[in-house]
Amino acid sequence: MSGSFLRCIKCHKEFNEKEILYACPSCGNLLEVVLPISELDPDELRGSFDKRPLSVWRYRELLPDFKGKAPISMDEGGTPLHRCSRLGEKLGLRNLYIKFDGMNPTGSFKDRGMTVGITKARDLRVKAVVCASTGNTSASLAAYAGIAGIRCIVMIPSGAIALGKLSQAMMHGAEVFEVEGNFDDALELVMSSSRELGLYVLNSVNPFRPEGQKTAAYEIVDQLGGAPDSLVIPVGNGGNNAAYWKGFSEFKELGLAKKVPRIFGIQAEGAAPVAEAFRKGADKIVPVRKPETVATAIRIGNPANWLKTMNAIRGSKGDCIAVSDKEIIDSQKNIASMEGLFVEPAAAASFAGLVRLIEAGDIDKGERIVCVATGHGLKDPDGAIRVSKKPVKIEASIRSLKANLGA
Ligand code: F0G
């Protein structure tokens, strides 16, 4: 999109998109891309979008402009919006949906942002890209850097990421470093590596990544024929919920949606600084020093996007709450066994949060509700096997089968 620029989310200072910046040089807060919405013609946009398949680049007029050069893409986006009849019935909801973003090329929503981020990296002719990751970002970055032929360095918390994700980063050819420490330590190292070594950072502090991620909100509006009433979404580093908020808000401003949903962020109890700030009505988070949860993707104590997240959730009149590991695993099992969707634990946090929000009366049963499932269950097979009923060994005989079936 030409005519867009970068703006600090706090002091609103403006910057050129060509500058490599992850934070405002004046006040240190994060930056976002601002579109010249008033210069756009909604009818023209609608016509262009409708000619293309549901995908990230269907919305290219609202994405960074690469001067006619094709983006580096694997046809990401266009993920199913699954209507949950059985889970809906269980909770007494008629209009419950799961946006299954685990169906992206590398199995998580990160691909939406990475197609934009890596295309930017190509345009900037950077020598190497880098990220810290609880797993999915590293898998996605490794894949896209491979396509672009750009050197890729990923830093993961030692021993703390799901095996499927690690195998992806390794197979796609990234240089993988296991950092002694947690995700927050790895991200700090990444930020200093960018200052000291000039590596291009593709964590969600990069303002172009959320631009790709916001397309999931556009897709939901197009799939439903309007915005939902409530959106429930896991929160880790805090980038994705803010990206959805931006997407819904832009569609509303353009007149392509009548409203924005309330956004409910869900954290895991052992890693819940944002939920804690909301519980206390505070303006700032207090970082959690030793975050812990089975949902390794969101085991983050000091979310870099905390202010964007709080602005998004407050701006939408939503809330942020925390759920226990047991609630997360129960939800993962229910989504898999009743709706046929295998989602990873972090992705199941949204449904676990919805159960609580319905019980508390914070979301009305008559609402149109979308839960975001951010990553695929095959990312973490060890975890799934650990919490599931074990297979029963039998002899290869009908007698043995009958005995074990209780028939
Ligand atoms: N769900 C999954 C499956 C994730 O991988 C992540 C984040 C989130 C939710 C939270 O999104 O950080 O934008 O609030 N994963 C990052 C990673 C941190 O490194 O893969 P967020």
Short mmCIF file of C-alpha atoms and ligand atoms in Angstrom, two decimals:
data_model
loop_
_atom_site.label_atom_id
_atom_site.label_comp_id
_atom_site.label_asym_id
_atom_site.label_seq_id
_atom_site.Cartn_x
_atom_site.Cartn_y
_atom_site.Cartn_z
CA MET A 1 0.00 0.00 0.00
CA SER A 2 1.62 3.29 -0.98
CA GLY A 3 1.13 6.27 1.30
CA SER A 4 1.42 4.22 4.47
CA PHE A 5 3.91 5.06 7.21
CA LEU A 6 5.15 3.89 10.61
CA ARG A 7 3.84 5.46 13.82
CA CYS A 8 4.77 5.03 17.47
CA ILE A 9 1.86 3.49 19.40
CA LYS A 10 2.53 5.79 22.38
CA CYS A 11 3.93 9.19 21.33
CA HIS A 12 2.57 8.94 17.75
CA LYS A 13 5.81 10.13 16.15
CA GLU A 14 5.84 9.18 12.47
CA PHE A 15 8.57 7.43 10.49
CA ASN A 16 9.24 6.36 6.93
CA GLU A 17 8.53 2.70 6.15
CA LYS A 18 12.00 2.34 4.64
CA GLU A 19 13.67 2.81 8.02
CA ILE A 20 14.61 -0.37 9.88
CA LEU A 21 13.04 0.29 13.27
CA TYR A 22 11.53 -1.99 15.88
CA ALA A 23 10.83 0.69 18.47
CA CYS A 24 10.36 4.45 18.59
CA PRO A 25 13.76 6.17 18.90
CA SER A 26 12.12 8.86 21.07
CA CYS A 27 10.11 6.91 23.63
CA GLY A 28 11.05 3.27 23.08
CA ASN A 29 7.55 1.98 22.41
CA LEU A 30 6.56 -0.23 19.48
CA LEU A 31 5.60 0.99 16.02
CA GLU A 32 2.68 0.19 13.78
CA VAL A 33 1.97 0.64 10.10
CA VAL A 34 -0.70 3.28 9.41
CA LEU A 35 -2.71 3.06 6.18
CA PRO A 36 -4.06 6.16 4.41
CA ILE A 37 -7.60 4.83 4.85
CA SER A 38 -9.35 8.00 3.65
CA GLU A 39 -7.60 7.72 0.26
CA LEU A 40 -9.03 4.26 -0.38
CA ASP A 41 -12.24 3.46 -2.22
CA PRO A 42 -14.09 0.69 -0.34
CA ASP A 43 -16.18 -0.37 -3.35
CA GLU A 44 -13.10 -0.73 -5.50
CA LEU A 45 -11.37 -2.70 -2.75
CA ARG A 46 -14.38 -4.99 -2.30
CA GLY A 47 -14.41 -5.66 -6.04
CA SER A 48 -10.69 -6.49 -6.11
CA PHE A 49 -10.84 -8.73 -3.03
CA ASP A 50 -13.82 -10.68 -4.34
CA LYS A 51 -11.93 -11.61 -7.51
CA ARG A 52 -9.23 -13.43 -5.53
CA PRO A 53 -9.25 -16.59 -3.41
CA LEU A 54 -9.39 -16.25 0.38
CA SER A 55 -5.73 -15.75 1.40
CA VAL A 56 -3.36 -13.19 2.87
CA TRP A 57 -2.63 -11.57 -0.50
CA ARG A 58 -6.31 -11.32 -1.44
CA TYR A 59 -6.06 -8.10 0.58
CA ARG A 60 -2.86 -6.83 -1.05
CA GLU A 61 -4.13 -3.24 -1.35
CA LEU A 62 -4.08 -3.10 2.48
CA LEU A 63 -0.63 -4.67 2.80
CA PRO A 64 2.88 -3.26 2.30
CA ASP A 65 3.59 -2.38 -1.30
CA PHE A 66 6.46 -4.20 -2.98
CA LYS A 67 6.35 -2.08 -6.13
CA GLY A 68 4.71 -4.73 -8.27
CA LYS A 69 7.23 -7.45 -7.34
CA ALA A 70 5.58 -10.72 -6.35
CA PRO A 71 5.68 -11.42 -2.62
CA ILE A 72 7.44 -14.49 -1.24
CA SER A 73 4.41 -16.61 -0.56
CA MET A 74 3.17 -20.16 -0.06
CA ASP A 75 -0.50 -19.19 -0.45
CA GLU A 76 -0.87 -18.68 3.27
CA GLY A 77 -4.17 -17.79 4.87
CA GLY A 78 -7.53 -18.90 3.54
CA THR A 79 -7.90 -21.12 6.60
CA PRO A 80 -11.21 -22.78 7.57
CA LEU A 81 -13.75 -21.11 9.80
CA HIS A 82 -15.18 -24.24 11.34
CA ARG A 83 -18.71 -24.14 12.74
CA CYS A 84 -18.67 -25.99 16.06
CA SER A 85 -22.06 -27.68 16.39
CA ARG A 86 -21.21 -30.21 19.11
CA LEU A 87 -19.09 -27.93 21.29
CA GLY A 88 -21.63 -25.17 20.73
CA GLU A 89 -24.44 -27.42 21.90
CA LYS A 90 -22.44 -28.43 24.97
CA LEU A 91 -22.16 -24.78 25.99
CA GLY A 92 -25.63 -23.77 24.78
CA LEU A 93 -24.25 -21.66 21.91
CA ARG A 94 -25.77 -21.53 18.46
CA ASN A 95 -23.08 -19.51 16.73
CA LEU A 96 -19.68 -20.79 17.73
CA TYR A 97 -16.80 -20.98 15.25
CA ILE A 98 -13.12 -21.89 15.36
CA LYS A 99 -10.78 -20.11 12.95
CA PHE A 100 -8.27 -22.90 12.41
CA ASP A 101 -5.07 -21.06 11.57
CA GLY A 102 -3.10 -24.23 12.22
CA MET A 103 -3.97 -25.01 8.58
CA ASN A 104 -1.34 -22.57 7.29
CA PRO A 105 1.65 -23.97 5.33
CA THR A 106 3.91 -24.51 8.35
CA GLY A 107 1.03 -25.24 10.71
CA SER A 108 0.55 -21.94 12.52
CA PHE A 109 -0.70 -18.36 12.07
CA LYS A 110 2.91 -17.16 11.91
CA ASP A 111 2.96 -17.76 8.15
CA ARG A 112 0.54 -14.87 7.62
CA GLY A 113 3.06 -12.44 9.08
CA MET A 114 6.12 -14.16 7.71
CA THR A 115 5.13 -13.85 4.03
CA VAL A 116 5.03 -10.08 4.56
CA GLY A 117 8.10 -9.95 6.84
CA ILE A 118 10.36 -12.00 4.61
CA THR A 119 9.29 -10.08 1.50
CA LYS A 120 10.27 -6.91 3.35
CA ALA A 121 13.62 -8.54 4.23
CA ARG A 122 14.16 -9.34 0.54
CA ASP A 123 13.40 -5.75 -0.44
CA LEU A 124 15.77 -4.40 2.18
CA ARG A 125 18.43 -6.84 0.90
CA VAL A 126 19.28 -7.93 4.44
CA LYS A 127 22.08 -10.49 4.84
CA ALA A 128 20.41 -12.53 7.59
CA VAL A 129 17.16 -12.77 9.50
CA VAL A 130 16.78 -13.70 13.14
CA CYS A 131 14.05 -14.50 15.65
CA ALA A 132 13.53 -15.74 19.18
CA SER A 133 10.79 -18.30 19.40
CA THR A 134 8.75 -20.68 21.47
CA GLY A 135 8.74 -22.75 18.27
CA ASN A 136 6.21 -21.65 15.68
CA THR A 137 7.91 -18.42 14.66
CA SER A 138 11.18 -20.28 14.16
CA ALA A 139 9.51 -22.97 12.02
CA SER A 140 7.82 -20.36 9.87
CA LEU A 141 10.82 -18.06 9.53
CA ALA A 142 13.07 -20.99 8.62
CA ALA A 143 10.70 -22.05 5.84
CA TYR A 144 10.27 -18.58 4.34
CA ALA A 145 13.96 -17.67 4.65
CA GLY A 146 14.66 -20.87 2.74
CA ILE A 147 12.45 -19.77 -0.14
CA ALA A 148 14.05 -16.33 -0.16
CA GLY A 149 17.57 -17.75 0.07
CA ILE A 150 18.33 -15.61 3.11
CA ARG A 151 20.49 -16.84 6.00
CA CYS A 152 18.28 -17.68 8.98
CA ILE A 153 19.21 -17.72 12.65
CA VAL A 154 16.74 -18.82 15.30
CA MET A 155 17.04 -18.75 19.07
CA ILE A 156 14.88 -21.02 21.15
CA PRO A 157 14.63 -21.53 24.90
CA SER A 158 16.68 -24.63 25.69
CA GLY A 159 14.60 -27.81 25.99
CA ALA A 160 11.35 -25.87 26.11
CA ILE A 161 9.85 -26.09 22.64
CA ALA A 162 7.65 -28.78 21.12
CA LEU A 163 9.52 -31.36 19.04
CA GLY A 164 7.54 -30.84 15.83
CA LYS A 165 8.50 -27.17 15.76
CA LEU A 166 12.17 -27.86 16.42
CA SER A 167 12.22 -30.47 13.66
CA GLN A 168 10.76 -27.92 11.23
CA ALA A 169 13.35 -25.23 11.97
CA MET A 170 16.15 -27.79 11.59
CA MET A 171 14.76 -29.36 8.41
CA HIS A 172 14.18 -26.00 6.71
CA GLY A 173 17.86 -25.25 7.23
CA ALA A 174 17.94 -22.59 9.95
CA GLU A 175 20.95 -22.18 12.21
CA VAL A 176 19.33 -23.12 15.51
CA PHE A 177 20.68 -21.88 18.83
CA GLU A 178 19.32 -23.24 22.11
CA VAL A 179 19.60 -20.37 24.56
CA GLU A 180 20.11 -21.16 28.22
CA GLY A 181 17.10 -19.34 29.60
CA ASN A 182 13.48 -18.78 28.63
CA PHE A 183 11.84 -17.07 25.62
CA ASP A 184 12.21 -13.63 27.21
CA ASP A 185 15.99 -14.14 27.56
CA ALA A 186 16.17 -15.35 23.93
CA LEU A 187 14.29 -12.28 22.68
CA GLU A 188 16.63 -9.96 24.57
CA LEU A 189 19.57 -11.69 22.90
CA VAL A 190 17.89 -11.32 19.51
CA MET A 191 17.39 -7.58 20.02
CA SER A 192 21.06 -7.12 20.96
CA SER A 193 22.15 -9.25 17.99
CA SER A 194 20.25 -6.88 15.76
CA ARG A 195 22.01 -3.85 17.31
CA GLU A 196 25.49 -5.42 17.39
CA LEU A 197 25.46 -7.63 14.30
CA GLY A 198 22.87 -5.99 12.06
CA LEU A 199 20.59 -9.05 11.88
CA TYR A 200 17.03 -8.31 10.68
CA VAL A 201 14.53 -9.21 13.42
CA LEU A 202 11.37 -11.03 12.40
CA ASN A 203 9.69 -11.31 15.78
CA SER A 204 6.35 -9.54 16.14
CA VAL A 205 8.17 -6.37 17.26
CA ASN A 206 8.81 -5.99 13.53
CA PRO A 207 5.91 -3.75 12.47
CA PHE A 208 5.39 -5.54 9.14
CA ARG A 209 4.61 -8.96 10.58
CA PRO A 210 1.32 -7.94 12.21
CA GLU A 211 0.28 -6.53 8.82
CA GLY A 212 0.14 -10.05 7.46
CA GLN A 213 -1.48 -11.40 10.61
CA LYS A 214 -4.32 -8.87 10.52
CA THR A 215 -5.64 -10.55 7.35
CA ALA A 216 -7.13 -13.31 9.54
CA ALA A 217 -9.61 -10.69 10.80
CA TYR A 218 -10.47 -9.65 7.23
CA GLU A 219 -11.00 -13.31 6.34
CA ILE A 220 -13.36 -13.87 9.28
CA VAL A 221 -15.51 -10.91 8.20
CA ASP A 222 -15.62 -12.28 4.65
CA GLN A 223 -16.33 -15.86 5.79
CA LEU A 224 -19.10 -14.85 8.19
CA GLY A 225 -20.50 -12.03 6.10
CA GLY A 226 -19.78 -9.60 8.95
CA ALA A 227 -17.73 -9.21 12.12
CA PRO A 228 -18.45 -11.59 15.02
CA ASP A 229 -19.62 -10.22 18.39
CA SER A 230 -16.70 -11.69 20.32
CA LEU A 231 -13.28 -13.01 19.37
CA VAL A 232 -11.40 -15.21 21.84
CA ILE A 233 -7.67 -15.61 21.24
CA PRO A 234 -4.55 -16.87 23.06
CA VAL A 235 -2.01 -14.28 24.19
CA GLY A 236 1.70 -15.00 24.43
CA ASN A 237 3.97 -12.22 23.24
CA GLY A 238 0.82 -10.24 22.51
CA GLY A 239 1.23 -9.57 18.80
CA ASN A 240 -1.60 -11.57 17.29
CA ASN A 241 -4.59 -10.20 19.18
CA ALA A 242 -3.38 -6.68 18.41
CA ALA A 243 -3.10 -7.63 14.73
CA TYR A 244 -6.72 -8.87 14.74
CA TRP A 245 -7.84 -5.64 16.38
CA LYS A 246 -6.05 -3.66 13.69
CA GLY A 247 -7.62 -5.78 10.94
CA PHE A 248 -11.16 -5.49 12.28
CA SER A 249 -10.73 -1.76 12.94
CA GLU A 250 -9.44 -1.09 9.42
CA PHE A 251 -12.37 -2.98 7.87
CA LYS A 252 -14.78 -0.97 10.01
CA GLU A 253 -13.11 2.33 9.11
CA LEU A 254 -13.33 1.40 5.44
CA GLY A 255 -16.99 0.53 5.83
CA LEU A 256 -16.27 -3.11 4.92
CA ALA A 257 -17.57 -4.23 8.34
CA LYS A 258 -20.23 -2.65 10.49
CA LYS A 259 -18.47 -3.20 13.82
CA VAL A 260 -15.45 -4.64 15.59
CA PRO A 261 -15.80 -7.60 17.94
CA ARG A 262 -14.92 -7.50 21.61
CA ILE A 263 -11.52 -9.16 21.92
CA PHE A 264 -10.88 -11.56 24.80
CA GLY A 265 -7.22 -12.48 25.31
CA ILE A 266 -6.46 -15.77 27.05
CA GLN A 267 -3.23 -16.55 28.88
CA ALA A 268 -2.06 -19.63 30.76
CA GLU A 269 -2.12 -19.18 34.54
CA GLY A 270 1.63 -19.67 34.94
CA ALA A 271 2.43 -17.06 32.30
CA ALA A 272 -0.26 -14.43 32.69
CA PRO A 273 1.16 -10.91 33.18
CA VAL A 274 -1.44 -9.32 30.89
CA ALA A 275 -4.39 -11.11 32.54
CA GLU A 276 -3.01 -10.05 35.92
CA ALA A 277 -2.83 -6.39 34.82
CA PHE A 278 -6.48 -6.58 33.69
CA ARG A 279 -7.52 -8.25 36.96
CA LYS A 280 -5.93 -5.38 38.89
CA GLY A 281 -7.09 -2.69 36.48
CA ALA A 282 -3.42 -1.67 36.06
CA ASP A 283 -1.98 0.28 33.12
CA LYS A 284 1.22 -1.76 32.97
CA ILE A 285 2.24 -5.38 33.27
CA VAL A 286 4.55 -6.80 35.91
CA PRO A 287 6.68 -9.41 34.09
CA VAL A 288 6.54 -13.00 35.34
CA ARG A 289 10.13 -14.10 35.95
CA LYS A 290 9.71 -17.85 35.59
CA PRO A 291 6.75 -18.51 33.29
CA GLU A 292 5.40 -22.08 33.36
CA THR A 293 2.66 -23.84 31.39
CA VAL A 294 2.08 -26.96 29.28
CA ALA A 295 1.20 -24.59 26.46
CA THR A 296 4.86 -23.98 25.58
CA ALA A 297 3.97 -21.64 22.70
CA ILE A 298 2.68 -19.06 25.19
CA ARG A 299 5.20 -19.66 27.98
CA ILE A 300 6.20 -15.99 27.98
CA GLY A 301 6.62 -13.82 31.09
CA ASN A 302 7.46 -10.46 29.57
CA PRO A 303 5.40 -9.96 26.39
CA ALA A 304 7.10 -7.45 24.09
CA ASN A 305 3.72 -6.35 22.69
CA TRP A 306 2.05 -5.84 26.07
CA LEU A 307 1.02 -2.25 25.37
CA LYS A 308 -0.37 -3.06 21.91
CA THR A 309 -2.28 -5.94 23.49
CA MET A 310 -3.71 -3.85 26.29
CA ASN A 311 -4.72 -1.12 23.83
CA ALA A 312 -6.43 -3.70 21.60
CA ILE A 313 -8.32 -5.44 24.39
CA ARG A 314 -9.32 -2.21 26.16
CA GLY A 315 -10.15 -0.52 22.85
CA SER A 316 -12.51 -3.36 21.95
CA LYS A 317 -14.10 -3.41 25.43
CA GLY A 318 -12.90 -6.96 25.94
CA ASP A 319 -10.91 -8.55 28.74
CA CYS A 320 -7.88 -10.72 29.37
CA ILE A 321 -8.13 -13.74 31.65
CA ALA A 322 -6.00 -16.74 32.56
CA VAL A 323 -6.88 -20.45 32.40
CA SER A 324 -5.23 -23.45 34.07
CA ASP A 325 -3.19 -26.11 32.28
CA LYS A 326 -5.94 -28.61 33.07
CA GLU A 327 -8.55 -26.42 31.37
CA ILE A 328 -6.23 -26.07 28.35
CA ILE A 329 -5.72 -29.82 27.99
CA ASP A 330 -9.42 -30.58 28.54
CA SER A 331 -10.24 -28.09 25.78
CA GLN A 332 -7.62 -29.55 23.45
CA LYS A 333 -9.20 -32.99 23.93
CA ASN A 334 -12.76 -31.73 23.47
CA ILE A 335 -11.92 -29.78 20.30
CA ALA A 336 -10.19 -32.87 18.88
CA SER A 337 -12.78 -35.46 19.89
CA MET A 338 -15.93 -33.43 19.22
CA GLU A 339 -14.98 -31.16 16.32
CA GLY A 340 -12.27 -33.14 14.55
CA LEU A 341 -9.70 -30.36 14.88
CA PHE A 342 -6.30 -31.25 16.31
CA VAL A 343 -4.94 -28.03 17.80
CA GLU A 344 -1.88 -27.50 19.95
CA PRO A 345 -2.30 -26.64 23.66
CA ALA A 346 -1.73 -22.87 23.25
CA ALA A 347 -4.36 -22.86 20.51
CA ALA A 348 -6.83 -24.63 22.80
CA ALA A 349 -6.44 -21.88 25.40
CA SER A 350 -8.96 -19.74 23.52
CA PHE A 351 -11.76 -22.30 23.90
CA ALA A 352 -10.79 -22.90 27.55
CA GLY A 353 -11.15 -19.15 28.09
CA LEU A 354 -14.51 -19.10 26.31
CA VAL A 355 -15.89 -21.73 28.69
CA ARG A 356 -14.99 -19.45 31.62
CA LEU A 357 -16.32 -16.31 29.95
CA ILE A 358 -19.66 -18.00 29.24
CA GLU A 359 -19.88 -19.28 32.82
CA ALA A 360 -19.14 -15.81 34.16
CA GLY A 361 -21.73 -14.25 31.85
CA ASP A 362 -19.09 -12.01 30.25
CA ILE A 363 -20.03 -13.38 26.83
CA ASP A 364 -23.70 -13.86 26.06
CA LYS A 365 -24.83 -17.24 24.78
CA GLY A 366 -26.68 -15.65 21.86
CA GLU A 367 -23.54 -14.00 20.46
CA ARG A 368 -21.69 -14.90 17.29
CA ILE A 369 -18.36 -16.08 18.70
CA VAL A 370 -15.05 -16.95 17.03
CA CYS A 371 -12.28 -18.77 18.91
CA VAL A 372 -8.89 -18.58 17.22
CA ALA A 373 -6.92 -21.85 17.05
CA THR A 374 -3.44 -20.60 16.31
CA GLY A 375 -1.42 -23.78 15.78
CA HIS A 376 -1.76 -27.41 14.69
CA GLY A 377 -1.77 -30.28 17.18
CA LEU A 378 0.84 -32.24 15.22
CA LYS A 379 3.36 -29.62 16.34
CA ASP A 380 3.42 -31.25 19.77
CA PRO A 381 2.85 -35.01 19.42
CA ASP A 382 4.67 -35.83 22.67
CA GLY A 383 2.31 -33.63 24.63
CA ALA A 384 -0.74 -35.17 22.96
CA ILE A 385 0.41 -38.72 23.70
CA ARG A 386 1.24 -37.80 27.30
CA VAL A 387 -2.31 -36.64 28.05
CA SER A 388 -4.26 -39.21 26.01
CA LYS A 389 -5.49 -42.73 26.75
CA LYS A 390 -2.72 -45.16 25.84
CA PRO A 391 -3.22 -47.71 23.06
CA VAL A 392 -4.02 -51.24 24.29
CA LYS A 393 -1.77 -54.08 23.12
CA ILE A 394 -3.70 -57.09 21.86
CA GLU A 395 -3.01 -60.42 20.18
CA ALA A 396 -3.87 -60.56 16.48
CA SER A 397 -7.02 -62.55 17.23
CA ILE A 398 -10.72 -61.77 17.39
CA ARG A 399 -10.84 -63.40 20.83
CA SER A 400 -8.31 -60.91 22.20
CA LEU A 401 -10.11 -57.99 20.54
CA LYS A 402 -13.46 -59.09 21.99
CA ALA A 403 -11.98 -59.45 25.46
CA ASN A 404 -10.54 -55.96 25.29
CA LEU A 405 -13.72 -54.40 23.90
CA GLY A 406 -15.65 -55.92 26.77
CA ALA A 407 -17.83 -57.63 24.12
N1 F0G B 1 -0.55 -19.60 19.77
C1 F0G B 1 0.53 -20.19 19.23
C2 F0G B 1 0.37 -21.55 18.67
C3 F0G B 1 1.77 -19.51 19.22
O1 F0G B 1 2.82 -20.09 18.68
C4 F0G B 1 1.86 -18.22 19.80
C5 F0G B 1 3.11 -17.50 19.83
C6 F0G B 1 0.69 -17.65 20.34
C7 F0G B 1 -0.50 -18.37 20.31
C8 F0G B 1 0.66 -16.30 20.93
O2 F0G B 1 0.71 -15.31 19.97
O3 F0G B 1 2.71 -14.14 20.79
O4 F0G B 1 1.23 -13.10 19.12
O5 F0G B 1 0.48 -13.38 21.47
N2 F0G B 1 4.22 -17.98 19.49
C9 F0G B 1 5.47 -17.25 19.37
C10 F0G B 1 6.53 -18.11 18.77
C11 F0G B 1 5.87 -16.52 20.59
O6 F0G B 1 7.73 -17.87 19.01
O7 F0G B 1 6.23 -19.02 18.01
P1 F0G B 1 1.31 -13.87 20.35
#
